[in-house]
Short mmCIF file of C-alpha atoms and ligand atoms in Angstrom, two decimals:
data_model
loop_
_atom_site.label_atom_id
_atom_site.label_comp_id
_atom_site.label_asym_id
_atom_site.label_seq_id
_atom_site.Cartn_x
_atom_site.Cartn_y
_atom_site.Cartn_z
CA MET T 1 25.60 -110.41 -272.79
CA THR T 2 23.63 -112.70 -270.49
CA GLN T 3 20.41 -111.99 -268.59
CA LEU T 4 20.97 -112.78 -264.92
CA LEU T 5 18.89 -112.78 -261.73
CA ILE T 6 20.78 -111.79 -258.58
CA THR T 7 18.96 -112.59 -255.34
CA GLY T 8 20.19 -110.51 -252.41
CA GLY T 9 21.97 -108.21 -254.85
CA ALA T 10 21.71 -105.17 -252.58
CA GLY T 11 23.74 -106.87 -249.82
CA PHE T 12 27.45 -106.69 -249.11
CA ILE T 13 28.71 -109.36 -251.51
CA GLY T 14 25.80 -109.01 -253.96
CA SER T 15 26.35 -105.28 -254.56
CA HIS T 16 30.07 -105.76 -255.30
CA THR T 17 29.31 -108.69 -257.59
CA ALA T 18 26.67 -106.60 -259.37
CA VAL T 19 29.38 -104.05 -260.23
CA VAL T 20 31.65 -106.75 -261.68
CA LEU T 21 28.82 -108.38 -263.66
CA LEU T 22 27.52 -105.09 -265.06
CA GLU T 23 31.06 -104.09 -266.03
CA ALA T 24 31.34 -107.46 -267.81
CA GLY T 25 28.35 -106.46 -269.94
CA HIS T 26 25.57 -108.56 -268.39
CA ASN T 27 21.92 -107.58 -267.81
CA LEU T 28 20.81 -107.91 -264.18
CA VAL T 29 17.54 -108.16 -262.30
CA VAL T 30 18.11 -107.91 -258.55
CA LEU T 31 15.52 -109.39 -256.19
CA ASP T 32 15.97 -108.24 -252.59
CA ASN T 33 13.58 -107.60 -249.71
CA PHE T 34 16.07 -105.13 -248.15
CA ASP T 35 15.86 -107.04 -244.88
CA ASN T 36 19.60 -106.42 -244.33
CA SER T 37 20.41 -103.80 -246.96
CA SER T 38 19.33 -100.57 -248.54
CA PRO T 39 18.26 -99.58 -252.08
CA GLU T 40 20.95 -96.90 -251.68
CA ALA T 41 23.54 -99.65 -252.32
CA LEU T 42 21.97 -100.29 -255.73
CA ARG T 43 21.81 -96.59 -256.54
CA ARG T 44 25.54 -96.44 -255.84
CA VAL T 45 26.20 -99.51 -257.97
CA MET T 46 24.52 -97.62 -260.84
CA GLU T 47 26.61 -94.53 -260.17
CA LEU T 48 29.84 -96.59 -260.11
CA VAL T 49 29.28 -98.40 -263.39
CA GLY T 50 28.15 -95.38 -265.43
CA SER T 51 24.96 -94.73 -267.35
CA GLU T 52 25.22 -97.35 -270.10
CA ALA T 53 25.77 -100.24 -267.65
CA ALA T 54 23.34 -98.74 -265.13
CA GLY T 55 20.66 -99.07 -267.81
CA ARG T 56 21.18 -102.84 -267.66
CA LEU T 57 20.23 -103.08 -263.96
CA ARG T 58 16.66 -103.41 -262.69
CA TRP T 59 15.53 -104.26 -259.20
CA ILE T 60 12.45 -105.72 -257.61
CA GLU T 61 11.64 -105.49 -253.91
CA GLY T 62 10.53 -108.99 -252.99
CA ASP T 63 11.15 -112.15 -251.03
CA ILE T 64 12.72 -115.37 -252.31
CA ARG T 65 10.15 -117.33 -250.28
CA SER T 66 7.33 -115.86 -252.39
CA ARG T 67 6.59 -117.58 -255.69
CA ALA T 68 4.74 -114.45 -256.79
CA ASP T 69 7.78 -112.25 -256.09
CA LEU T 70 10.06 -114.66 -257.95
CA GLN T 71 7.65 -114.66 -260.90
CA ARG T 72 7.71 -110.85 -260.89
CA ALA T 73 11.51 -110.93 -260.99
CA PHE T 74 11.52 -113.36 -263.94
CA ALA T 75 8.91 -111.21 -265.71
CA ALA T 76 10.92 -108.02 -265.12
CA ALA T 77 13.81 -109.22 -267.25
CA PRO T 78 13.79 -107.92 -270.83
CA ALA T 79 15.07 -111.35 -272.04
CA PRO T 80 14.74 -114.87 -270.54
CA ILE T 81 16.87 -115.27 -267.44
CA GLU T 82 19.73 -117.65 -268.23
CA ALA T 83 21.38 -117.89 -264.81
CA VAL T 84 20.83 -116.99 -261.16
CA VAL T 85 23.39 -115.87 -258.59
CA HIS T 86 21.78 -116.61 -255.25
CA PHE T 87 23.04 -114.47 -252.36
CA ALA T 88 19.76 -113.84 -250.50
CA GLY T 89 19.75 -115.30 -247.03
CA LEU T 90 20.42 -114.74 -243.36
CA LYS T 91 24.01 -115.07 -242.15
CA ALA T 92 24.45 -114.28 -238.45
CA VAL T 93 25.57 -117.33 -236.49
CA GLY T 94 24.36 -116.11 -233.06
CA GLU T 95 20.98 -115.03 -234.42
CA SER T 96 20.59 -118.45 -236.05
CA VAL T 97 20.95 -120.10 -232.64
CA ALA T 98 18.23 -117.82 -231.22
CA GLU T 99 15.90 -118.01 -234.26
CA PRO T 100 16.47 -121.33 -236.02
CA LEU T 101 13.00 -121.45 -237.62
CA ARG T 102 13.56 -118.13 -239.33
CA TYR T 103 16.94 -119.32 -240.65
CA TRP T 104 15.53 -122.60 -241.98
CA ASP T 105 12.65 -120.70 -243.55
CA VAL T 106 14.65 -118.02 -245.36
CA ASN T 107 17.74 -120.03 -246.23
CA LEU T 108 16.28 -123.44 -247.03
CA SER T 109 12.63 -122.78 -247.96
CA GLY T 110 13.68 -119.66 -249.88
CA SER T 111 16.26 -121.61 -251.86
CA ARG T 112 13.81 -124.44 -252.54
CA CYS T 113 11.23 -121.97 -253.83
CA LEU T 114 13.85 -120.30 -256.05
CA VAL T 115 15.02 -123.59 -257.59
CA ALA T 116 11.41 -124.64 -258.29
CA VAL T 117 10.59 -121.35 -260.07
CA MET T 118 13.87 -121.52 -262.01
CA ALA T 119 12.93 -124.97 -263.29
CA GLU T 120 9.50 -123.72 -264.37
CA HIS T 121 11.23 -121.03 -266.43
CA GLY T 122 13.70 -123.45 -268.00
CA CYS T 123 16.58 -121.77 -266.16
CA HIS T 124 19.07 -124.34 -264.90
CA THR T 125 22.23 -122.38 -264.13
CA LEU T 126 22.82 -121.37 -260.52
CA VAL T 127 25.67 -120.00 -258.41
CA PHE T 128 24.96 -120.48 -254.71
CA SER T 129 26.54 -118.62 -251.75
CA SER T 130 27.74 -121.36 -249.46
CA SER T 131 30.19 -120.88 -246.63
CA CYS T 132 33.30 -122.29 -244.98
CA THR T 133 31.02 -122.59 -241.96
CA ILE T 134 29.84 -125.95 -243.35
CA TYR T 135 33.23 -127.46 -242.38
CA GLY T 136 32.64 -126.78 -238.67
CA PHE T 137 35.83 -127.49 -236.72
CA PRO T 138 38.17 -128.49 -239.56
CA GLU T 139 40.42 -131.50 -239.05
CA GLN T 140 43.09 -130.33 -241.48
CA ILE T 141 44.42 -126.93 -242.49
CA PRO T 142 44.31 -125.76 -245.25
CA ILE T 143 40.77 -126.98 -245.85
CA ASN T 144 40.04 -128.59 -249.19
CA GLU T 145 36.63 -129.49 -250.65
CA MET T 146 36.92 -133.14 -249.59
CA ALA T 147 36.85 -132.15 -245.91
CA PRO T 148 33.79 -133.49 -244.05
CA VAL T 149 30.70 -131.29 -244.03
CA ALA T 150 30.00 -130.98 -240.31
CA PRO T 151 28.41 -127.66 -239.37
CA ILE T 152 28.13 -126.71 -235.70
CA ASN T 153 25.33 -124.13 -235.66
CA PRO T 154 21.89 -123.64 -237.27
CA TYR T 155 23.21 -121.18 -239.86
CA GLY T 156 25.77 -123.75 -240.98
CA HIS T 157 23.13 -126.49 -241.00
CA THR T 158 20.96 -124.45 -243.37
CA LYS T 159 23.89 -123.86 -245.74
CA ALA T 160 24.78 -127.56 -245.73
CA ALA T 161 21.10 -128.43 -246.31
CA VAL T 162 20.89 -126.17 -249.37
CA GLU T 163 24.10 -127.73 -250.69
CA GLN T 164 22.45 -131.14 -250.28
CA LEU T 165 19.22 -129.98 -251.92
CA LEU T 166 21.23 -128.82 -254.94
CA ALA T 167 23.15 -132.11 -255.10
CA ASP T 168 19.84 -134.02 -254.98
CA VAL T 169 18.43 -131.91 -257.82
CA VAL T 170 21.51 -132.64 -259.95
CA ALA T 171 21.39 -136.34 -259.06
CA SER T 172 17.69 -136.56 -260.04
CA GLU T 173 18.54 -136.11 -263.72
CA ALA T 174 19.47 -138.96 -266.04
CA PRO T 175 22.99 -138.17 -267.33
CA GLU T 176 21.91 -137.98 -270.97
CA LEU T 177 19.14 -135.49 -270.09
CA ALA T 178 21.11 -133.44 -267.55
CA ARG T 179 20.45 -129.69 -267.60
CA TRP T 180 21.52 -128.29 -264.22
CA ARG T 181 24.76 -126.32 -264.02
CA ILE T 182 25.37 -125.47 -260.38
CA ALA T 183 28.30 -123.97 -258.47
CA ARG T 184 28.32 -124.15 -254.68
CA LEU T 185 30.86 -121.50 -253.67
CA ARG T 186 32.18 -121.83 -250.13
CA TYR T 187 33.39 -118.40 -249.10
CA PHE T 188 35.90 -117.95 -246.33
CA ASN T 189 35.90 -114.51 -244.61
CA PRO T 190 34.76 -111.80 -247.08
CA VAL T 191 35.94 -108.31 -246.09
CA GLY T 192 37.04 -104.98 -247.57
CA ALA T 193 35.06 -102.82 -249.96
CA HIS T 194 35.01 -101.41 -253.47
CA PRO T 195 38.15 -99.23 -253.86
CA SER T 196 35.97 -96.17 -254.53
CA GLY T 197 34.68 -96.31 -250.95
CA ARG T 198 31.13 -95.88 -252.32
CA ILE T 199 29.85 -99.37 -251.46
CA GLY T 200 30.84 -101.62 -248.56
CA GLU T 201 29.62 -103.67 -245.64
CA ASP T 202 26.89 -101.99 -243.58
CA PRO T 203 25.93 -104.30 -240.71
CA LEU T 204 22.80 -103.50 -238.72
CA GLY T 205 23.50 -102.84 -235.04
CA THR T 206 26.73 -103.90 -233.35
CA PRO T 207 28.82 -106.04 -235.71
CA ASN T 208 29.57 -109.64 -234.72
CA ASN T 209 32.43 -110.03 -237.17
CA LEU T 210 35.96 -108.84 -236.70
CA PHE T 211 36.45 -106.56 -239.69
CA PRO T 212 33.43 -104.29 -239.38
CA PHE T 213 34.09 -104.04 -235.64
CA VAL T 214 37.73 -103.02 -236.16
CA SER T 215 36.77 -100.39 -238.72
CA GLN T 216 34.01 -99.02 -236.48
CA VAL T 217 36.52 -98.70 -233.63
CA ALA T 218 38.92 -96.88 -235.97
CA VAL T 219 36.19 -94.43 -236.98
CA GLY T 220 35.20 -93.84 -233.35
CA ARG T 221 31.86 -95.67 -233.13
CA HIS T 222 33.18 -97.99 -230.39
CA GLU T 223 35.83 -97.38 -227.76
CA ARG T 224 37.70 -100.64 -228.16
CA LEU T 225 37.71 -104.05 -229.77
CA THR T 226 37.30 -107.21 -227.74
CA VAL T 227 39.79 -109.82 -228.94
CA TYR T 228 38.41 -113.27 -228.18
CA GLY T 229 41.17 -115.58 -227.00
CA ARG T 230 44.83 -115.18 -226.20
CA ASP T 231 45.84 -118.83 -225.95
CA TRP T 232 44.95 -120.31 -229.34
CA PRO T 233 47.76 -122.43 -230.81
CA THR T 234 48.59 -119.73 -233.37
CA VAL T 235 51.34 -117.24 -234.07
CA ASP T 236 50.24 -114.82 -231.32
CA GLY T 237 47.49 -116.71 -229.48
CA THR T 238 44.62 -115.10 -231.43
CA GLY T 239 42.38 -116.77 -234.03
CA VAL T 240 43.59 -117.08 -237.62
CA ARG T 241 41.26 -116.67 -240.62
CA ASP T 242 41.42 -116.51 -244.39
CA TYR T 243 40.22 -112.99 -245.23
CA ILE T 244 39.17 -112.49 -248.85
CA HIS T 245 38.72 -109.08 -250.47
CA VAL T 246 35.10 -108.74 -251.55
CA MET T 247 36.22 -107.65 -255.04
CA ASP T 248 38.22 -110.87 -255.42
CA LEU T 249 35.12 -112.74 -254.30
CA ALA T 250 32.96 -110.84 -256.79
CA GLU T 251 35.39 -111.79 -259.57
CA GLY T 252 35.17 -115.41 -258.40
CA HIS T 253 31.41 -115.31 -259.10
CA LYS T 254 31.98 -114.00 -262.59
CA ALA T 255 34.54 -116.75 -263.20
CA ALA T 256 32.12 -119.42 -261.94
CA LEU T 257 29.31 -118.12 -264.15
CA ASP T 258 31.62 -118.05 -267.17
CA VAL T 259 32.61 -121.68 -266.57
CA LEU T 260 29.03 -122.89 -266.03
CA LEU T 261 27.75 -121.09 -269.12
CA ALA T 262 30.65 -122.27 -271.30
CA GLU T 263 30.76 -125.88 -270.11
CA GLY T 264 28.00 -128.44 -269.75
CA PRO T 265 25.78 -129.54 -266.88
CA GLN T 266 27.72 -130.16 -263.69
CA LEU T 267 27.89 -129.61 -259.95
CA LEU T 268 30.90 -127.60 -258.78
CA SER T 269 31.87 -127.25 -255.12
CA LEU T 270 34.66 -124.75 -254.62
CA ASN T 271 36.40 -122.96 -251.78
CA LEU T 272 36.82 -119.25 -252.42
CA GLY T 273 39.61 -118.01 -250.19
CA SER T 274 43.13 -116.67 -250.47
CA GLY T 275 44.98 -119.58 -248.88
CA GLN T 276 46.61 -117.07 -246.48
CA GLY T 277 45.83 -116.91 -242.77
CA HIS T 278 45.99 -113.76 -240.62
CA SER T 279 45.60 -113.49 -236.85
CA VAL T 280 43.29 -111.00 -235.15
CA LEU T 281 46.26 -108.93 -234.00
CA GLU T 282 47.75 -108.90 -237.52
CA VAL T 283 44.44 -107.53 -238.76
CA VAL T 284 44.43 -104.86 -236.05
CA ARG T 285 47.95 -103.74 -236.95
CA ALA T 286 47.25 -103.72 -240.69
CA PHE T 287 44.09 -101.67 -240.16
CA GLU T 288 45.93 -99.19 -237.98
CA ALA T 289 48.59 -98.78 -240.68
CA ALA T 290 46.00 -98.30 -243.44
CA SER T 291 43.81 -95.87 -241.51
CA GLY T 292 46.38 -93.96 -239.49
CA ARG T 293 44.02 -94.45 -236.53
CA SER T 294 44.63 -96.46 -233.41
CA VAL T 295 42.48 -99.51 -232.67
CA PRO T 296 42.53 -100.06 -228.91
CA TYR T 297 41.65 -103.58 -227.79
CA GLU T 298 41.33 -105.81 -224.76
CA GLN T 299 41.88 -109.57 -224.80
CA LEU T 300 39.23 -111.78 -223.24
CA ASP T 301 38.50 -115.50 -223.20
CA ARG T 302 37.80 -117.51 -226.32
CA ARG T 303 34.41 -117.03 -228.04
CA PRO T 304 32.28 -120.20 -227.87
CA GLY T 305 32.07 -122.00 -231.21
CA ASP T 306 35.30 -120.52 -232.62
CA ALA T 307 38.02 -122.61 -234.26
CA ALA T 308 41.71 -121.72 -233.85
CA ILE T 309 42.45 -121.57 -237.57
CA THR T 310 40.39 -121.71 -240.75
CA VAL T 311 42.30 -121.26 -244.00
CA ALA T 312 41.19 -122.39 -247.46
CA ASP T 313 43.02 -124.54 -249.91
CA PRO T 314 41.92 -122.54 -252.97
CA SER T 315 43.73 -124.72 -255.54
CA LEU T 316 40.60 -126.38 -256.94
CA ALA T 317 39.02 -122.98 -257.69
CA ALA T 318 42.26 -121.94 -259.40
CA GLU T 319 42.21 -125.11 -261.50
CA ARG T 320 38.51 -125.10 -262.43
CA LEU T 321 37.89 -121.35 -262.72
CA GLY T 322 41.33 -119.96 -263.55
CA TRP T 323 40.66 -117.63 -260.61
CA ARG T 324 42.69 -116.68 -257.58
CA THR T 325 42.71 -113.76 -255.17
CA ARG T 326 44.78 -110.78 -256.26
CA ARG T 327 44.41 -108.47 -253.24
CA GLY T 328 46.10 -108.88 -249.86
CA LEU T 329 45.48 -107.66 -246.32
CA GLU T 330 46.92 -104.21 -246.98
CA GLU T 331 44.49 -103.56 -249.85
CA ILE T 332 41.64 -105.04 -247.85
CA CYS T 333 42.29 -102.56 -245.03
CA ARG T 334 42.89 -99.62 -247.37
CA ASP T 335 39.59 -100.19 -249.22
CA GLY T 336 37.69 -101.03 -246.05
CA TRP T 337 38.88 -97.78 -244.52
CA ALA T 338 37.98 -95.79 -247.67
CA TRP T 339 34.40 -97.03 -247.22
CA GLN T 340 34.22 -96.65 -243.42
CA SER T 341 35.79 -93.19 -243.27
CA ALA T 342 33.57 -91.80 -246.04
CA ASN T 343 30.44 -93.47 -244.61
CA PRO T 344 30.91 -93.61 -240.83
CA ASP T 345 27.29 -94.67 -240.34
CA GLY T 346 27.09 -96.80 -243.48
CA TYR T 347 24.40 -95.95 -246.04
CA ASP T 348 22.63 -93.83 -243.40
CA SER T 349 25.57 -91.44 -243.06
CA PRO T 350 24.53 -87.77 -243.32
CA GLY T 351 24.83 -86.49 -246.86
CA SER T 352 25.51 -89.97 -248.16
CA GLN T 353 22.45 -90.37 -250.41
CA SER T 354 23.18 -90.47 -254.12
CA SER T 355 21.82 -87.60 -256.11
CA GLY T 356 20.68 -89.79 -259.04
P1 LIG X 1 23.97 -109.48 -246.72
O1 LIG X 1 23.05 -109.65 -245.57
O2 LIG X 1 24.70 -108.20 -246.87
O3 LIG X 1 23.21 -109.80 -248.08
C1 LIG X 1 22.11 -110.68 -248.15
C2 LIG X 1 21.01 -109.95 -248.92
O4 LIG X 1 19.87 -110.81 -249.00
C3 LIG X 1 20.57 -108.67 -248.24
O5 LIG X 1 20.51 -107.62 -249.19
C4 LIG X 1 19.18 -109.01 -247.71
O6 LIG X 1 18.33 -107.87 -247.66
C5 LIG X 1 18.72 -110.05 -248.71
N1 LIG X 1 17.70 -110.97 -248.20
C6 LIG X 1 17.66 -111.57 -246.98
N2 LIG X 1 16.56 -112.34 -246.90
C7 LIG X 1 15.91 -112.23 -248.08
C8 LIG X 1 14.71 -112.78 -248.59
N3 LIG X 1 13.95 -113.61 -247.86
N4 LIG X 1 14.34 -112.46 -249.84
C9 LIG X 1 15.08 -111.59 -250.59
N5 LIG X 1 16.21 -111.03 -250.15
C10 LIG X 1 16.62 -111.35 -248.91
O7 LIG X 1 25.01 -110.70 -246.67
P2 LIG X 1 26.32 -110.96 -247.53
O8 LIG X 1 27.49 -110.87 -246.61
O9 LIG X 1 26.31 -110.18 -248.76
O10 LIG X 1 26.11 -112.51 -247.83
C11 LIG X 1 25.53 -112.97 -249.05
C12 LIG X 1 25.42 -114.48 -249.01
O11 LIG X 1 26.72 -115.04 -248.79
C13 LIG X 1 24.55 -115.01 -247.88
O12 LIG X 1 23.83 -116.12 -248.38
C14 LIG X 1 25.55 -115.47 -246.82
O13 LIG X 1 25.05 -116.52 -246.04
C15 LIG X 1 26.71 -115.94 -247.69
N6 LIG X 1 28.00 -115.87 -247.00
C16 LIG X 1 28.40 -114.68 -246.43
C17 LIG X 1 29.60 -114.62 -245.75
C18 LIG X 1 30.04 -113.37 -245.05
O14 LIG X 1 30.85 -113.47 -244.12
N7 LIG X 1 29.57 -112.18 -245.44
C19 LIG X 1 30.43 -115.76 -245.70
C20 LIG X 1 30.00 -116.94 -246.32
C21 LIG X 1 28.77 -116.97 -246.98
C1 LIG X 2 37.17 -113.82 -237.01
C2 LIG X 2 38.16 -113.90 -235.84
C3 LIG X 2 37.10 -114.27 -233.70
C4 LIG X 2 34.97 -110.46 -233.53
C5 LIG X 2 32.10 -115.83 -239.60
C6 LIG X 2 30.99 -116.84 -239.63
C7 LIG X 2 31.18 -117.76 -240.81
C8 LIG X 2 31.34 -116.98 -242.11
C9 LIG X 2 32.43 -115.96 -242.00
C10 LIG X 2 29.19 -116.64 -243.16
C11 LIG X 2 37.83 -115.02 -234.83
C12 LIG X 2 37.78 -112.92 -233.74
C13 LIG X 2 35.76 -111.52 -233.92
C14 LIG X 2 35.40 -109.65 -232.45
C15 LIG X 2 37.37 -111.01 -232.25
N1 LIG X 2 30.16 -116.22 -242.45
N2 LIG X 2 36.93 -111.79 -233.30
N3 LIG X 2 36.59 -109.97 -231.84
O1 LIG X 2 33.79 -116.46 -236.95
O2 LIG X 2 35.65 -116.73 -238.69
O3 LIG X 2 33.34 -116.50 -239.41
O4 LIG X 2 32.17 -115.13 -240.85
O5 LIG X 2 29.06 -117.68 -243.72
O6 LIG X 2 30.06 -118.56 -240.86
O7 LIG X 2 31.02 -117.58 -238.43
O8 LIG X 2 34.49 -114.52 -238.47
O9 LIG X 2 34.89 -112.14 -238.19
O10 LIG X 2 33.39 -113.32 -236.52
O11 LIG X 2 35.84 -113.77 -236.48
O12 LIG X 2 38.43 -111.25 -231.65
O13 LIG X 2 34.73 -108.69 -232.04
O14 LIG X 2 38.08 -112.67 -235.10
O15 LIG X 2 37.24 -114.85 -232.45
O16 LIG X 2 39.06 -115.50 -234.34
P1 LIG X 2 34.35 -116.13 -238.27
P2 LIG X 2 34.57 -113.35 -237.41
#
């Protein structure tokens, strides 16, 4: 049993990872300001894992940019925090173009503040949520970790900057005195939901990303999907992505923590993806099959800033973590639909509040 701090643990990926880590027997303190999430997600995490494991979860409402809030989170743990899984941050590409200062503040300053407080507490193990977005327009598919880091928007710049900050922290230590154990996990396109349908992705406002939009069309919240592009050099002219089930991703975090805690100081940089690409129209068809609903769409021009294809080479993660994805597109759509159909308006759906 390890005492962990999970920043952003009420969010989409954080809540699913919390389930996996609680089920693995760990103690968790979640620090989240609920800027893009709801405490209801954490109540449902508790309900899913059962009362014994639920007793090992605490949460603090607070901001990673606040030293005082971070100190409160460290003080809330019943035992010294041994490792941090750092999800908290802002992630919308378009918003980052409109509000770059906010993105640099939350993503970079927040991460800097977290690392400084960790060091004060003698906690040197960190798993960081990075993104395939740092590769920008990839030169080679599949993308391996040696590909150039060349982000093309402010969100991507902040992720690359935090990756650099972490590398600088590791490099600052003399090898014989090294303490930091850091994993920079570069997620591809996380989608799907817990198979129970009790927790899932709950974007504020109109979704920018394909999956939540498709599932909101299927449930009747939007009339039709806009498919961006019909002339990409792909199987059917639409963009191809590497969609990863959020439960596979959650298990990837557990695997990374296990490796960091078992091995010595190091800096890991790993792609977390399936290695499989699917086009937009393949996703639409798979979602229709899983939901039994139709997903009408219209095809428009390409979306600015999109690449034709992004697919991970996940072999390094398999080698270093002994981890690979186990769930395919069908399961992604089935579980995504279980969540969307039971919670048409996300955590605000009528009658959706947990009783406990
Ligand atoms: P999310 O928005 O659902 O979760 C982020 C959580 O962080 C939310 O609960 C939010 O309230 C919290 N948060 C935001 N600012 C905070 C602050 N200043 N202090 C404390 N908490 C704060 O997003 P997610 O999809 O779960 O993503 C988690 C992480 O993974 C993010 O860092 C994101 O950039 C990264 N990532 C996400 C994707 C994706 O497509 N979902 C892909 C690659 C990387
Ligand atoms: C997927 C495909 C679109 C919406 C984003 C971030 C990236 C990372 C993962 C955080 C593309 C097409 C989309 C729609 C569509 N997140 N599409 N109609 O752009 O690969 O990656 O999430 O780190 O940084 O940029 O994901 O889901 O937006 O798009 O046709 O309404 O679906 O053109 O081909 P993307 P996405």
